[in-house]
Short mmCIF file of C-alpha atoms in Angstrom, two decimals:
data_model
loop_
_atom_site.label_atom_id
_atom_site.label_comp_id
_atom_site.label_asym_id
_atom_site.label_seq_id
_atom_site.Cartn_x
_atom_site.Cartn_y
_atom_site.Cartn_z
CA UNK A 1 44.16 -5.58 -24.76
CA UNK A 2 47.80 -4.38 -25.11
CA UNK A 3 48.52 -0.76 -24.30
CA UNK A 4 49.79 1.38 -27.21
CA UNK A 5 53.12 2.93 -26.27
CA UNK A 6 53.20 6.58 -27.28
CA UNK A 7 56.41 8.41 -28.29
CA UNK A 8 57.62 10.68 -25.49
CA UNK A 9 59.93 13.66 -25.92
CA UNK A 10 62.37 15.04 -23.39
CA UNK A 11 64.81 17.90 -23.88
CA UNK A 12 67.97 19.24 -22.33
CA UNK A 13 68.95 22.90 -22.35
CA UNK A 14 70.83 22.91 -25.65
CA UNK A 15 67.93 23.92 -27.93
CA UNK A 16 64.68 24.04 -26.02
CA UNK A 17 62.96 26.14 -28.70
CA UNK A 18 63.54 23.44 -31.32
CA UNK A 19 62.33 20.73 -28.93
CA UNK A 20 59.09 22.66 -28.31
CA UNK A 21 58.65 23.22 -32.06
CA UNK A 22 59.05 19.48 -32.70
CA UNK A 23 56.46 18.74 -30.01
CA UNK A 24 54.04 21.22 -31.62
CA UNK A 25 54.48 19.65 -35.05
CA UNK A 26 53.95 16.15 -33.65
CA UNK A 27 50.79 17.38 -31.95
CA UNK A 28 49.58 18.71 -35.31
CA UNK A 29 50.42 15.48 -37.16
CA UNK A 30 48.79 13.23 -34.55
CA UNK A 31 45.78 15.38 -33.74
CA UNK A 32 46.54 15.10 -30.02
CA UNK A 33 48.71 16.96 -27.57
CA UNK A 34 52.35 15.89 -27.52
CA UNK A 35 54.36 17.71 -24.88
CA UNK A 36 57.82 17.47 -23.41
CA UNK A 37 58.26 15.16 -20.43
CA UNK A 38 58.46 17.20 -17.25
CA UNK A 39 62.03 17.11 -15.99
CA UNK A 40 64.73 19.36 -14.61
CA UNK A 41 68.23 19.54 -16.03
CA UNK A 42 70.29 21.87 -13.89
CA UNK A 43 73.70 22.48 -12.39
CA UNK A 44 74.98 22.38 -8.86
CA UNK A 45 77.21 25.19 -7.61
CA UNK A 46 80.32 23.34 -8.79
CA UNK A 47 78.71 23.02 -12.28
CA UNK A 48 77.96 19.30 -11.96
CA UNK A 49 74.91 18.45 -14.07
CA UNK A 50 71.88 16.93 -12.37
CA UNK A 51 68.80 15.43 -14.05
CA UNK A 52 65.48 14.49 -12.48
CA UNK A 53 62.54 13.15 -14.49
CA UNK A 54 59.19 13.91 -12.84
CA UNK A 55 57.01 11.62 -14.98
CA UNK A 56 56.81 7.84 -15.15
CA UNK A 57 58.75 6.59 -18.21
CA UNK A 58 58.70 2.85 -17.50
CA UNK A 59 58.26 0.95 -20.76
CA UNK A 60 58.08 4.17 -22.82
CA UNK A 61 59.65 4.95 -26.22
CA UNK A 62 61.79 7.97 -25.30
CA UNK A 63 63.31 10.57 -27.63
CA UNK A 64 65.94 12.93 -26.15
CA UNK A 65 66.23 16.14 -28.18
CA UNK A 66 69.69 17.56 -27.55
CA UNK A 67 72.18 18.96 -30.09
CA UNK A 68 75.77 18.88 -28.83
CA UNK A 69 76.59 22.41 -29.93
CA UNK A 70 78.42 25.11 -27.97
CA UNK A 71 79.04 24.56 -25.08
CA UNK A 72 79.69 21.13 -26.57
CA UNK A 73 80.96 19.42 -23.43
CA UNK A 74 78.08 20.59 -21.22
CA UNK A 75 75.45 19.64 -23.80
CA UNK A 76 77.05 16.26 -24.40
CA UNK A 77 77.10 15.51 -20.67
CA UNK A 78 73.45 16.54 -20.37
CA UNK A 79 72.59 14.06 -23.12
CA UNK A 80 74.55 11.22 -21.49
CA UNK A 81 73.12 11.88 -18.02
CA UNK A 82 69.55 12.13 -19.32
CA UNK A 83 70.01 8.81 -21.11
CA UNK A 84 71.33 7.20 -17.93
CA UNK A 85 68.39 8.57 -15.93
CA UNK A 86 65.90 7.16 -18.45
CA UNK A 87 67.67 3.80 -18.67
CA UNK A 88 67.65 3.43 -14.88
CA UNK A 89 63.94 4.38 -14.94
CA UNK A 90 63.17 1.38 -17.20
CA UNK A 91 62.43 3.24 -20.45
CA UNK A 92 61.79 0.68 -23.20
CA UNK A 93 63.91 2.41 -25.86
CA UNK A 94 66.02 5.58 -25.86
CA UNK A 95 66.62 7.49 -29.08
CA UNK A 96 68.97 10.48 -29.12
CA UNK A 97 67.75 13.20 -31.48
CA UNK A 98 70.93 15.19 -32.13
CA UNK A 99 70.23 17.88 -34.78
CA UNK A 100 73.90 18.95 -34.63
CA UNK A 101 76.44 16.26 -33.79
CA UNK A 102 79.39 17.91 -32.00
CA UNK A 103 82.94 16.60 -32.40
CA UNK A 104 82.01 15.36 -35.91
CA UNK A 105 84.99 17.21 -37.40
CA UNK A 106 87.31 14.97 -35.39
CA UNK A 107 86.41 11.90 -37.43
CA UNK A 108 89.96 10.77 -38.35
CA UNK A 109 93.57 11.11 -37.31
CA UNK A 110 94.97 14.07 -39.20
CA UNK A 111 98.41 13.86 -37.57
CA UNK A 112 100.37 11.50 -35.37
CA UNK A 113 99.25 11.23 -31.72
CA UNK A 114 95.79 12.78 -32.26
CA UNK A 115 92.43 11.30 -31.21
CA UNK A 116 89.37 10.22 -33.16
CA UNK A 117 87.00 11.99 -30.82
CA UNK A 118 83.87 11.33 -32.87
CA UNK A 119 84.36 7.61 -32.23
CA UNK A 120 84.92 8.24 -28.52
CA UNK A 121 81.67 10.22 -28.33
CA UNK A 122 79.83 7.41 -30.13
CA UNK A 123 81.13 4.89 -27.59
CA UNK A 124 80.04 7.10 -24.69
CA UNK A 125 76.52 7.42 -26.07
CA UNK A 126 76.10 3.68 -26.48
CA UNK A 127 77.44 3.02 -22.98
CA UNK A 128 74.97 5.58 -21.57
CA UNK A 129 72.07 3.50 -22.87
CA UNK A 130 71.22 5.23 -26.15
CA UNK A 131 69.84 2.64 -28.59
CA UNK A 132 69.31 4.76 -31.72
CA UNK A 133 70.56 8.09 -33.03
CA UNK A 134 68.68 10.55 -35.24
CA UNK A 135 70.81 13.38 -36.56
CA UNK A 136 71.15 15.74 -39.53
CA UNK A 137 73.95 16.29 -42.04
CA UNK A 138 76.84 14.59 -40.27
CA UNK A 139 80.10 16.27 -41.21
CA UNK A 140 81.37 12.90 -42.42
CA UNK A 141 78.91 10.17 -43.38
CA UNK A 142 81.26 7.44 -42.15
CA UNK A 143 80.58 8.52 -38.55
CA UNK A 144 77.46 6.35 -38.82
CA UNK A 145 79.84 3.40 -38.79
CA UNK A 146 81.34 4.53 -35.47
CA UNK A 147 78.11 3.40 -33.77
CA UNK A 148 77.07 -0.20 -33.13
CA UNK A 149 73.45 0.97 -33.04
CA UNK A 150 71.15 2.29 -35.82
CA UNK A 151 71.89 5.85 -36.97
CA UNK A 152 69.42 7.81 -39.12
CA UNK A 153 71.16 10.73 -40.83
CA UNK A 154 68.67 13.23 -42.25
CA UNK A 155 69.67 15.69 -44.96
CA UNK A 156 68.95 19.40 -45.18
CA UNK A 157 69.23 19.48 -48.99
CA UNK A 158 65.54 18.56 -49.57
CA UNK A 159 64.49 21.46 -47.31
CA UNK A 160 66.99 23.78 -49.01
CA UNK A 161 65.68 22.73 -52.43
CA UNK A 162 62.13 23.65 -51.42
CA UNK A 163 63.37 27.03 -50.15
CA UNK A 164 65.40 27.70 -53.31
CA UNK A 165 62.36 26.98 -55.50
CA UNK A 166 60.38 29.42 -53.34
CA UNK A 167 62.98 32.21 -53.20
CA UNK A 168 64.34 32.00 -56.77
CA UNK A 169 61.23 30.87 -58.65
CA UNK A 170 61.70 33.57 -61.31
CA UNK A 171 65.42 32.97 -61.91
CA UNK A 172 65.98 29.22 -61.59
CA UNK A 173 67.84 29.10 -64.92
CA UNK A 174 70.44 31.58 -63.61
CA UNK A 175 71.46 29.52 -60.56
CA UNK A 176 74.82 27.85 -60.02
CA UNK A 177 75.47 25.63 -56.99
CA UNK A 178 78.98 26.00 -55.56
CA UNK A 179 80.90 23.69 -53.25
CA UNK A 180 83.32 25.69 -51.06
CA UNK A 181 85.89 22.86 -51.20
CA UNK A 182 86.54 19.58 -52.98
CA UNK A 183 85.41 17.56 -49.95
CA UNK A 184 81.90 19.00 -50.09
CA UNK A 185 81.22 18.22 -53.75
CA UNK A 186 78.83 15.33 -52.99
CA UNK A 187 76.71 17.56 -50.74
CA UNK A 188 76.60 20.36 -53.32
CA UNK A 189 75.86 17.94 -56.15
CA UNK A 190 72.85 16.64 -54.24
CA UNK A 191 71.27 20.11 -54.09
CA UNK A 192 72.28 20.84 -57.70
CA UNK A 193 70.41 17.72 -58.86
CA UNK A 194 67.33 18.67 -56.87
CA UNK A 195 67.09 22.17 -58.38
CA UNK A 196 68.48 21.14 -61.81
CA UNK A 197 71.40 23.59 -61.66
CA UNK A 198 75.05 23.31 -62.77
CA UNK A 199 77.84 22.76 -60.25
CA UNK A 200 81.04 24.67 -59.59
CA UNK A 201 83.83 24.24 -57.03
CA UNK A 202 85.99 26.67 -55.07
CA UNK A 203 89.29 24.94 -54.48
CA UNK A 204 90.97 26.25 -51.34
CA UNK A 205 94.38 25.65 -49.85
CA UNK A 206 94.93 26.09 -46.14
CA UNK A 207 98.20 27.04 -44.50
CA UNK A 208 96.71 26.19 -41.09
CA UNK A 209 93.30 25.61 -39.51
CA UNK A 210 91.00 28.63 -39.74
CA UNK A 211 93.04 30.37 -42.45
CA UNK A 212 92.74 30.11 -46.23
CA UNK A 213 95.78 30.97 -48.29
CA UNK A 214 94.48 30.65 -51.86
CA UNK A 215 91.19 30.05 -53.69
CA UNK A 216 90.56 28.96 -57.27
CA UNK A 217 87.16 28.73 -58.97
CA UNK A 218 86.62 25.59 -61.03
CA UNK A 219 83.80 26.26 -63.49
CA UNK A 220 82.33 29.30 -65.25
CA UNK A 221 80.22 31.35 -62.82
CA UNK A 222 79.95 34.52 -64.90
CA UNK A 223 76.40 35.88 -65.01
CA UNK A 224 75.21 33.33 -62.45
CA UNK A 225 73.52 33.63 -59.09
CA UNK A 226 75.76 31.41 -57.00
CA UNK A 227 74.53 29.31 -54.09
CA UNK A 228 77.29 28.07 -51.79
CA UNK A 229 76.36 24.83 -50.02
CA UNK A 230 78.09 23.44 -46.92
CA UNK A 231 77.27 21.63 -43.69
CA UNK A 232 78.97 23.91 -41.13
CA UNK A 233 79.67 27.64 -40.93
CA UNK A 234 82.00 28.28 -37.99
CA UNK A 235 83.98 31.53 -38.15
CA UNK A 236 82.72 32.27 -41.71
CA UNK A 237 86.17 33.27 -42.96
CA UNK A 238 86.20 30.73 -45.80
CA UNK A 239 82.58 31.45 -46.72
CA UNK A 240 83.01 35.22 -46.97
CA UNK A 241 86.22 34.94 -48.97
CA UNK A 242 84.62 32.42 -51.34
CA UNK A 243 81.80 34.91 -51.97
CA UNK A 244 84.33 37.60 -52.88
CA UNK A 245 86.19 35.26 -55.21
CA UNK A 246 82.97 34.24 -56.98
CA UNK A 247 81.96 37.87 -57.56
CA UNK A 248 85.42 38.63 -58.91
CA UNK A 249 84.89 35.80 -61.42
CA UNK A 250 81.68 37.35 -62.74
CA UNK A 251 78.92 36.03 -60.48
CA UNK A 252 76.00 38.47 -60.17
CA UNK A 253 74.92 37.42 -56.66
CA UNK A 254 76.15 35.06 -53.96
CA UNK A 255 73.92 33.29 -51.46
CA UNK A 256 74.80 30.51 -49.02
CA UNK A 257 72.84 27.56 -47.65
CA UNK A 258 74.55 26.07 -44.59
CA UNK A 259 72.98 23.35 -42.42
CA UNK A 260 74.61 24.14 -39.07
CA UNK A 261 75.21 27.79 -38.20
CA UNK A 262 77.87 27.47 -35.51
CA UNK A 263 78.75 31.15 -36.10
CA UNK A 264 81.48 31.47 -33.51
CA UNK A 265 83.81 34.40 -32.86
CA UNK A 266 83.62 37.13 -35.54
CA UNK A 267 81.30 35.10 -37.83
CA UNK A 268 78.16 37.26 -37.58
CA UNK A 269 80.09 40.49 -38.08
CA UNK A 270 81.89 39.02 -41.10
CA UNK A 271 78.64 37.85 -42.65
CA UNK A 272 76.89 41.18 -41.99
CA UNK A 273 79.72 43.03 -43.73
CA UNK A 274 80.25 40.51 -46.53
CA UNK A 275 79.23 40.69 -50.18
CA UNK A 276 76.84 37.77 -49.68
CA UNK A 277 73.21 38.73 -50.17
CA UNK A 278 71.93 36.07 -47.79
CA UNK A 279 72.99 33.21 -45.54
CA UNK A 280 70.34 30.55 -44.93
CA UNK A 281 70.85 28.20 -41.98
CA UNK A 282 68.67 25.71 -40.11
CA UNK A 283 67.63 25.91 -36.47
CA UNK A 284 69.73 22.88 -35.49
CA UNK A 285 71.77 25.27 -33.32
CA UNK A 286 70.15 28.16 -31.42
CA UNK A 287 71.05 31.56 -32.84
CA UNK A 288 72.78 34.20 -30.78
CA UNK A 289 71.05 37.60 -30.39
CA UNK A 290 73.59 39.02 -32.86
CA UNK A 291 72.69 36.38 -35.46
CA UNK A 292 68.99 37.04 -34.94
CA UNK A 293 69.55 40.74 -35.57
CA UNK A 294 71.66 40.23 -38.73
CA UNK A 295 69.56 41.29 -41.75
CA UNK A 296 71.17 38.84 -44.18
CA UNK A 297 70.89 35.69 -42.01
CA UNK A 298 67.71 33.68 -42.42
CA UNK A 299 66.56 30.42 -40.81
CA UNK A 300 64.59 27.51 -42.26
CA UNK A 301 62.91 25.23 -39.70
CA UNK A 302 63.82 21.58 -39.22
CA UNK A 303 61.03 20.78 -36.72
CA UNK A 304 58.59 19.47 -39.39
CA UNK A 305 61.19 17.01 -40.70
CA UNK A 306 62.37 15.88 -37.25
CA UNK A 307 58.79 15.48 -36.01
CA UNK A 308 57.89 13.25 -38.95
CA UNK A 309 61.15 11.29 -38.60
CA UNK A 310 60.44 10.64 -34.92
CA UNK A 311 56.94 9.40 -35.76
CA UNK A 312 58.34 7.17 -38.51
CA UNK A 313 60.88 5.65 -36.11
CA UNK A 314 58.19 5.17 -33.49
CA UNK A 315 55.79 3.34 -35.80
CA UNK A 316 58.46 1.46 -37.75
CA UNK A 317 58.10 3.14 -41.16
CA UNK A 318 60.71 4.51 -43.54
CA UNK A 319 62.83 7.49 -42.51
CA UNK A 320 64.51 7.69 -45.93
CA UNK A 321 61.13 8.61 -47.42
CA UNK A 322 61.80 12.09 -46.04
CA UNK A 323 64.62 12.49 -48.58
CA UNK A 324 62.03 12.78 -51.37
CA UNK A 325 60.44 16.07 -52.38
CA UNK A 326 57.05 14.42 -52.91
CA UNK A 327 57.05 13.33 -49.26
CA UNK A 328 58.62 16.42 -47.73
CA UNK A 329 56.77 19.01 -49.82
CA UNK A 330 53.37 18.58 -48.11
CA UNK A 331 55.04 18.67 -44.68
CA UNK A 332 56.53 22.11 -45.46
CA UNK A 333 53.51 23.47 -47.33
CA UNK A 334 52.80 27.00 -46.12
CA UNK A 335 56.12 27.19 -44.21
CA UNK A 336 58.66 27.88 -46.99
#
């Protein structure tokens, strides 16, 4: 009788809390204990990364949970070295679960003599032995084409829609979804369709990276509770200024739903002092102590979605089914 190969999870140091939460959810779904493979991922004195896997993984279906967030280079190297260790230990298949895909903003040449680093990172992952990638809200959807292996890109908008229905159940007719720039219209439109709300755009013009020179609101936001939707919040300068501009145009409240809370530099202080009533992020990136203490920053979990996606990949069923509210709703029942 053939042996059933079970999915096995292993995690680096990038977001161990999320990895443990995914393991707990998988245990709940399967009715049996699913733990993280026992391994050590540490650094020598010269900061070289070393990985040792203590369990037998020969012939196993392995899932490495490792976002490549700050410090991006260290976390990326951990992922590559873990994959190499598993490949050399005869794992049957290696899937990289990357909740936040670092270097995704370098997806094209913006000027002469600049790299396309997202493509370079994709090449490195494939060479390291990774055979499938599971990620969430890639900054640019075309990055999936940088890989010569399957890439499953999950979306946070179904989770956000469930949260919006929970938080604004008494004022759904007053909501307006706002894209903070023209490039994010498709992402904002997706949430607007899910909650049946109108769409507005904040058109911004940059003088240089990290600075916004001018903002114009396209659409009537007067009397509306505005929900800004984006994939990444880095220094939060654009986000906080957009909130001010929306209020100046007659919005009654401004909230933000951002998938990846990078929150670098002065971001948390800016958000704490901003006119935004709330910023909702996912746990794709671990929060700093300052972000955890901020009263207007809230987190929605991604572990239920990732756990189900991993199980679907393992047993060969549809991952895109998780884009539907009817499928995702029961998974998040009692959580949001």
